[in-house]
Coordinates of C-alpha atoms in Angstrom, one line a residue:
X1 CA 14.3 162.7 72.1
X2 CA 12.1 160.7 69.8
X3 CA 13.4 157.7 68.2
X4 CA 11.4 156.8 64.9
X5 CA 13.2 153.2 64.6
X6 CA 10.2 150.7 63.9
X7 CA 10.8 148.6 67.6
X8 CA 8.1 146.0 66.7
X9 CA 9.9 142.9 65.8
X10 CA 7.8 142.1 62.9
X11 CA 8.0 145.6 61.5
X12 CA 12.0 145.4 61.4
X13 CA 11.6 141.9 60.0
X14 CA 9.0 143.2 57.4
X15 CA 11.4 145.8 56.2
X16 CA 14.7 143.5 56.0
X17 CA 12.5 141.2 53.5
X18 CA 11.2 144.3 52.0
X19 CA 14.9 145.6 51.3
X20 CA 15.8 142.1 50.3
X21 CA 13.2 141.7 47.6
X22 CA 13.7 145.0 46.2
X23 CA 17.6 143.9 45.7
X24 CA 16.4 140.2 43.9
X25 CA 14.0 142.1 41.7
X26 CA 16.7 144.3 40.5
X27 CA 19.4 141.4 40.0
X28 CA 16.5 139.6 38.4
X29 CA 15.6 142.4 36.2
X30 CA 19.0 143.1 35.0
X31 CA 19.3 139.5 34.1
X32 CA 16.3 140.1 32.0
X33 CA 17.3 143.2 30.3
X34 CA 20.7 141.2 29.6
X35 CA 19.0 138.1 27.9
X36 CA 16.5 140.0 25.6
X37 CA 19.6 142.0 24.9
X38 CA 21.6 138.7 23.8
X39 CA 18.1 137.4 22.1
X40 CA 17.8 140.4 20.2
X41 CA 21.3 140.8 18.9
X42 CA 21.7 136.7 17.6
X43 CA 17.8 137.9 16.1
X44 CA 18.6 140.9 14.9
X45 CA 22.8 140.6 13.8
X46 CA 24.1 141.7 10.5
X47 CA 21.9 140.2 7.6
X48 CA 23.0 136.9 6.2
X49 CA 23.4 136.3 2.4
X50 CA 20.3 134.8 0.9
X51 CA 19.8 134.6 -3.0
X52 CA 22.1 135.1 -5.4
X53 CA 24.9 137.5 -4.8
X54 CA 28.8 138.6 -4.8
X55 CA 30.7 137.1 -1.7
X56 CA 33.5 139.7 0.2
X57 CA 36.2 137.9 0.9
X58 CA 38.6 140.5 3.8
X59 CA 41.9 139.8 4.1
X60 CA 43.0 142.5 6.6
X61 CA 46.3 142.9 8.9
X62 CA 48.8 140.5 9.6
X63 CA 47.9 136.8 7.3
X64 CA 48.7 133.2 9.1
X65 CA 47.1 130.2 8.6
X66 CA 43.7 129.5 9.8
X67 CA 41.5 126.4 9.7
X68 CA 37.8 128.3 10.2
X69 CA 38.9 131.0 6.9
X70 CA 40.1 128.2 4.8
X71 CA 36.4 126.3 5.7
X72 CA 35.1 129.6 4.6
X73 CA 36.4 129.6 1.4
X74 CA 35.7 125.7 0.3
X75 CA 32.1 127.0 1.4
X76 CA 32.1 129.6 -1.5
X77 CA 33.1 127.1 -4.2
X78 CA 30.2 124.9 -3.1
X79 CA 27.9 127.6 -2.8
X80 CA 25.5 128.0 -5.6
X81 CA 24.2 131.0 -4.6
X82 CA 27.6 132.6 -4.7
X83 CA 28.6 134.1 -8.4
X84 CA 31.8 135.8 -7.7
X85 CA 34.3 136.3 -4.7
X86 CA 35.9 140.0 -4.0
X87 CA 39.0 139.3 -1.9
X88 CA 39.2 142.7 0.0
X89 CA 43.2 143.1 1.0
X90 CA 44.5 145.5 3.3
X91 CA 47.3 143.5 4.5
X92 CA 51.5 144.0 4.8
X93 CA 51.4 140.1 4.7
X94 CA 52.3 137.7 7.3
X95 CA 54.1 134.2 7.8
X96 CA 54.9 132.4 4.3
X97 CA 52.8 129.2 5.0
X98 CA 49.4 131.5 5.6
X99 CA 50.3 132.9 2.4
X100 CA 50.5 130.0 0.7
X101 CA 47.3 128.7 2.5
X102 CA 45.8 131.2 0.7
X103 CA 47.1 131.0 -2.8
X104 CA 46.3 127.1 -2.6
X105 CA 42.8 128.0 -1.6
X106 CA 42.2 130.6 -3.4
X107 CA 43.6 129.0 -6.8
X108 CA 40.9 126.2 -6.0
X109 CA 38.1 129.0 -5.3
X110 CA 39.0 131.0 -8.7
X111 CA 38.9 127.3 -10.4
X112 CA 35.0 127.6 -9.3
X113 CA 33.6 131.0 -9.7
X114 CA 35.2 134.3 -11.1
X115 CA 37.6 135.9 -7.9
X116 CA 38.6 139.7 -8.2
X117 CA 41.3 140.8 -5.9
X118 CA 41.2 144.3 -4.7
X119 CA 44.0 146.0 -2.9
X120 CA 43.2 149.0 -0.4
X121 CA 46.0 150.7 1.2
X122 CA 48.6 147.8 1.0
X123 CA 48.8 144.3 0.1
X124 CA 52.3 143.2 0.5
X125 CA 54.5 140.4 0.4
X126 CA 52.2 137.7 1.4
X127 CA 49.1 139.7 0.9
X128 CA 50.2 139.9 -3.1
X129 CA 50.9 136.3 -2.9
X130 CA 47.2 136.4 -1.8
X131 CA 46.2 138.8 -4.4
X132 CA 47.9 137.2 -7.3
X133 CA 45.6 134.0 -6.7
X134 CA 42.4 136.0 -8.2
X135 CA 41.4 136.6 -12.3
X136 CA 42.0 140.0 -11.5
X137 CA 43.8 142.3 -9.3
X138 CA 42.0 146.2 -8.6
X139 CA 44.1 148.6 -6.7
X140 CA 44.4 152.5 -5.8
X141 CA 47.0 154.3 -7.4
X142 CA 48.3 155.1 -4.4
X143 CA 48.0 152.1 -2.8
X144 CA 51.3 149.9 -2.0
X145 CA 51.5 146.5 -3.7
X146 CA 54.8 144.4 -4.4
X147 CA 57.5 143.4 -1.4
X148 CA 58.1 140.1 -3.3
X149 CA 60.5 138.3 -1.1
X150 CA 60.9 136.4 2.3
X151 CA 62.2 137.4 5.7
X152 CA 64.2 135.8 8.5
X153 CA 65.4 138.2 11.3
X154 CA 67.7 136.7 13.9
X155 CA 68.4 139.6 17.0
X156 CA 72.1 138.9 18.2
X157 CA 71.9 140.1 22.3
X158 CA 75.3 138.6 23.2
X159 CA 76.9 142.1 24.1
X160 CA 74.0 143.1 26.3
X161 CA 74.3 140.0 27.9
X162 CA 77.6 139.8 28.3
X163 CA 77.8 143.4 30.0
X164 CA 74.8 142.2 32.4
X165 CA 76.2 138.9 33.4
X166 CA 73.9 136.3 31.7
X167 CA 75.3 133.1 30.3
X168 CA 73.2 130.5 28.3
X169 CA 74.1 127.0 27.7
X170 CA 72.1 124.2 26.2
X171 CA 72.2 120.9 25.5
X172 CA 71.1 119.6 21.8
X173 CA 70.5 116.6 19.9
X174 CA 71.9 118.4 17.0
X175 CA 74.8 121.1 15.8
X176 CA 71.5 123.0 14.2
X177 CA 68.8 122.2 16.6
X178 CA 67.7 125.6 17.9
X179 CA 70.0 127.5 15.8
X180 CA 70.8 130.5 15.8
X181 CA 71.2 131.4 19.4
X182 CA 69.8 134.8 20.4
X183 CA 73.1 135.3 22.3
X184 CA 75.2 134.0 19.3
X185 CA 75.8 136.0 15.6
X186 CA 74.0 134.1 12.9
X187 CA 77.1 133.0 10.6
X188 CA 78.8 129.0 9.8
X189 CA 76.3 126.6 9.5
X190 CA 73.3 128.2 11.1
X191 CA 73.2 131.0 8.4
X192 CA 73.6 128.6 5.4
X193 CA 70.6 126.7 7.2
X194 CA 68.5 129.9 7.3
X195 CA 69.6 131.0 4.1
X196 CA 68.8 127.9 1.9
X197 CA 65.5 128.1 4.3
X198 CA 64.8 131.6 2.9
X199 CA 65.6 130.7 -0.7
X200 CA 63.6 127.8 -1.0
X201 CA 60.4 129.9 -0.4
X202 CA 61.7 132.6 -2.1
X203 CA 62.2 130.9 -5.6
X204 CA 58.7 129.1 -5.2
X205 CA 57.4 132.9 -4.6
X206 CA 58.9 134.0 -7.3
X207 CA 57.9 131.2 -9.7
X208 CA 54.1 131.9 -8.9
X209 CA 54.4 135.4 -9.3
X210 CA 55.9 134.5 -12.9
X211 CA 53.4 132.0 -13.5
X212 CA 50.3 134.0 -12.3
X213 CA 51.4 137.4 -14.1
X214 CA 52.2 136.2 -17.3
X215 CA 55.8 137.5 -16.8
X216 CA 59.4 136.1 -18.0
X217 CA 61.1 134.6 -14.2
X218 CA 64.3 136.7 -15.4
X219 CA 61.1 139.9 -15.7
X220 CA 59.8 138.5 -12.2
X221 CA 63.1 138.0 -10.5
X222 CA 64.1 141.5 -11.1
X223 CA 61.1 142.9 -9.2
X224 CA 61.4 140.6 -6.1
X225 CA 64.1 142.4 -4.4
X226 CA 62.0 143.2 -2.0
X227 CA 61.1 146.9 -3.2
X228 CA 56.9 148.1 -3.1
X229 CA 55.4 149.9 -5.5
X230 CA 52.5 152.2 -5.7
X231 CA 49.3 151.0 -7.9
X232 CA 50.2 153.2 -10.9
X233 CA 54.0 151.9 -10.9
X234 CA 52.7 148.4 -10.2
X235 CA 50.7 148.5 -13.5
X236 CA 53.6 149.8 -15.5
X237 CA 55.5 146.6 -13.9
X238 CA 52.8 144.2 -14.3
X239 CA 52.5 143.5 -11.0
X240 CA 48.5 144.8 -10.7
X241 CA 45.8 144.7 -13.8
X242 CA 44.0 147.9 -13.1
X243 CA 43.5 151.3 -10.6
X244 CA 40.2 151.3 -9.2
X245 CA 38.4 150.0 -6.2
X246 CA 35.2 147.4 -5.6
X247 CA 32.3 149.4 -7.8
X248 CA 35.7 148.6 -10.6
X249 CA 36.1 145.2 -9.9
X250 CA 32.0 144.5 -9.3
X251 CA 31.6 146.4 -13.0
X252 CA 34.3 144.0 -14.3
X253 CA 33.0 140.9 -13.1
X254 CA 29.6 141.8 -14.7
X255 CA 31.4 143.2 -18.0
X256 CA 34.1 140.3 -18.8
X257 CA 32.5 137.2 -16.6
X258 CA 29.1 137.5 -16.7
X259 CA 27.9 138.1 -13.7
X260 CA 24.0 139.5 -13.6
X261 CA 24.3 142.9 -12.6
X262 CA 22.9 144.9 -9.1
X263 CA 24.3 141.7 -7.3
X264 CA 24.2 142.4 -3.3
X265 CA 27.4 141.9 -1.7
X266 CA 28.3 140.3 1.1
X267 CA 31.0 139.9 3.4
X268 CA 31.6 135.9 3.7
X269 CA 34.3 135.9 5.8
X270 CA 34.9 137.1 8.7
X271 CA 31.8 136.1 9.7
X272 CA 29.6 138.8 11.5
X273 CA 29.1 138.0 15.1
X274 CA 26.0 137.9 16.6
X275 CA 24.3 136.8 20.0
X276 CA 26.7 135.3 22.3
X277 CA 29.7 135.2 19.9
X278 CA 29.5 139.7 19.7
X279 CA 28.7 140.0 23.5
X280 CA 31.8 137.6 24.2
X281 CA 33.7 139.5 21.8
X282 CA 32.3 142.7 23.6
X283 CA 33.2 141.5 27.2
X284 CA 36.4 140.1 26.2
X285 CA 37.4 143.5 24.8
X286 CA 36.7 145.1 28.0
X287 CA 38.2 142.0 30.0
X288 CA 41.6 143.2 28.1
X289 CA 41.0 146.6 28.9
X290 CA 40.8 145.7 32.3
X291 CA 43.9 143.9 32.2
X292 CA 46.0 146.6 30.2
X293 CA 45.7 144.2 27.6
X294 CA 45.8 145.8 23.9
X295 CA 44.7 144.5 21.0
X296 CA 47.6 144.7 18.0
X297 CA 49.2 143.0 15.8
X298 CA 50.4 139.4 16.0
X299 CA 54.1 138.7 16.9
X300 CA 55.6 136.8 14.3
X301 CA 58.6 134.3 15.0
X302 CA 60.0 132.4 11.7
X303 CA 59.8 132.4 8.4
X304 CA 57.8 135.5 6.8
X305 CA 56.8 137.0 3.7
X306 CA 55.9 140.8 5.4
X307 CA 57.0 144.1 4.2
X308 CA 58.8 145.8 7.4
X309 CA 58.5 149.5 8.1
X310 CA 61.9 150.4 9.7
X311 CA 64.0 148.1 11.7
X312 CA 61.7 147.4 14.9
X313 CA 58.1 147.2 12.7

């Protein structure tokens, strides 16, 4: 039997170098293809605002505070260029000191340049908190709008962990610190706490809803029971100016504030990614996936202005 194995020495050596070449060329190829695909997308990203034009301002899920949005928005007052904000909301709201970050801010913004506020399919809670900050609010007629109140939800797991066998003790500096207990029913001491907690931000909520819709308090204190409203029922109550969408809210800007017409628009915050920022977001994504990490919404643990859907949402 032939054997066609190469038995020179050099020939075997020739071909191990051959083999490893050809695997560095294709390392160093896909490293290539991988920069210019980099260089191409921090080239070649979404198109940045240059000229005059309308600045997009989306406000979309669950609302907290955040340092790099609220830099965003002091941008747009400064910005020359800018002639109105839309503030896009699709949001059921979020933690009552991210919905006051916005208010604040975006009081400061409207101060600046005209601001239009147009709801989607929900802006609740603190998403109308956000909403009520703009000249104008826009939404669907179908859309839901309203939940004017604030939320603290304590979950009492003494009995199950009484039936399992689990005791917790604690020491504290305090008869409130860390109160309630999650093994403990929130009554005495720790509900007043909570309660004049809750009230507190409840009365300022109301008060700006009041101030910013032109409405009696007694007016606004009867629709911040916590209910939601469609667009159509929210005009009727006061709650929203108008049914209609962004070509409504662009056409009003031009009509009653002046701004020149055909503006582009263009989504100032959140900021596109591009380059390295979308392929970290892209291999982050598939990091999580790897994981059995999903993306979803925030857990939130305090103080809230959120409309709930049903007891576990």
């Amino acid at each position: 039997m032939t054997d066609h194995a190469p038995t020179d020495p050099h020939a075997v050596i020739a071909a191990e170098r051959f083999r490893t070449s050809r695997g560095l060329w294709r390392v160093l190829a896909f490293i290539a293809l991988a920069l210019a695909v980099i260089l191409g997308l921090g080239r070649f990203g979404l198109p940045q605002a240059s000229g005059d034009h309308i600045a997009r301002l989306v406000i979309d899920g669950t609302i907290a505070t955040d340092p790099a949005r609220l830099a965003a928005i002091n941008a747009l007052a400064e910005d020359d260029s800018v002639k109105a904000v839309i503030v896009a909301i699709n949001s059921p709201g979020g933690t009552t000191a991210g919905g006051e970050e916005l208010y604040e801010a975006l009081g400061q913004l409207r101060a600046a340049k005209p601001t239009v506020a147009v709801i989607k399919e929900l802006g609740a809670s603190a998403a109308y908190m956000t909403a009520i900050a703009t000249d104008r609010i826009f939404a669907r007629r179908l859309s839901i709008v309203g939940s004017i109140g604030v939320l603290f939800q304590h979950v009492n797991a003494g009995k199950l962990l009484d039936t399992i066998g689990v005791d917790f003790d604690k020491v504290a500096s305090g008869p409130l610190k860390a109160e309630p207990d999650f093994d403990e029913p929130m009554e005495g001491a720790p509900r007043a706490a909570i309660a004049a907690l809750v009230d507190d931000s409840f009365q300022w909520f109301v008060d700006i809803v009041a101030e910013r819709r032109g409405l009696a308090r007694p007016a606004a204190l009867a629709l911040a029971d916590g209910r939601i409203v469609t667009g159509r029922m929210g005009i009727d109550a006061g709650l929203i100016d108008a049914i209609g969408g962004e070509l409504e809210a662009i056409a009003w800007l031009e009509d009653e504030k002046g701004v020149p017409k055909d503006l582009d628009v263009h989504t100032a915050w959140p900021r596109p990614e591009t380059g390295f920022d979308l392929v970290g977001t892209i291999l982050g994504g598939q990091a999580k996936s790897l994981l059995g990490l999903a993306d979803g919404a925030m857990p939130l643990d305090g103080l809230v202005s959120l409309w709930q859907v049903g007891p576990a949402s």
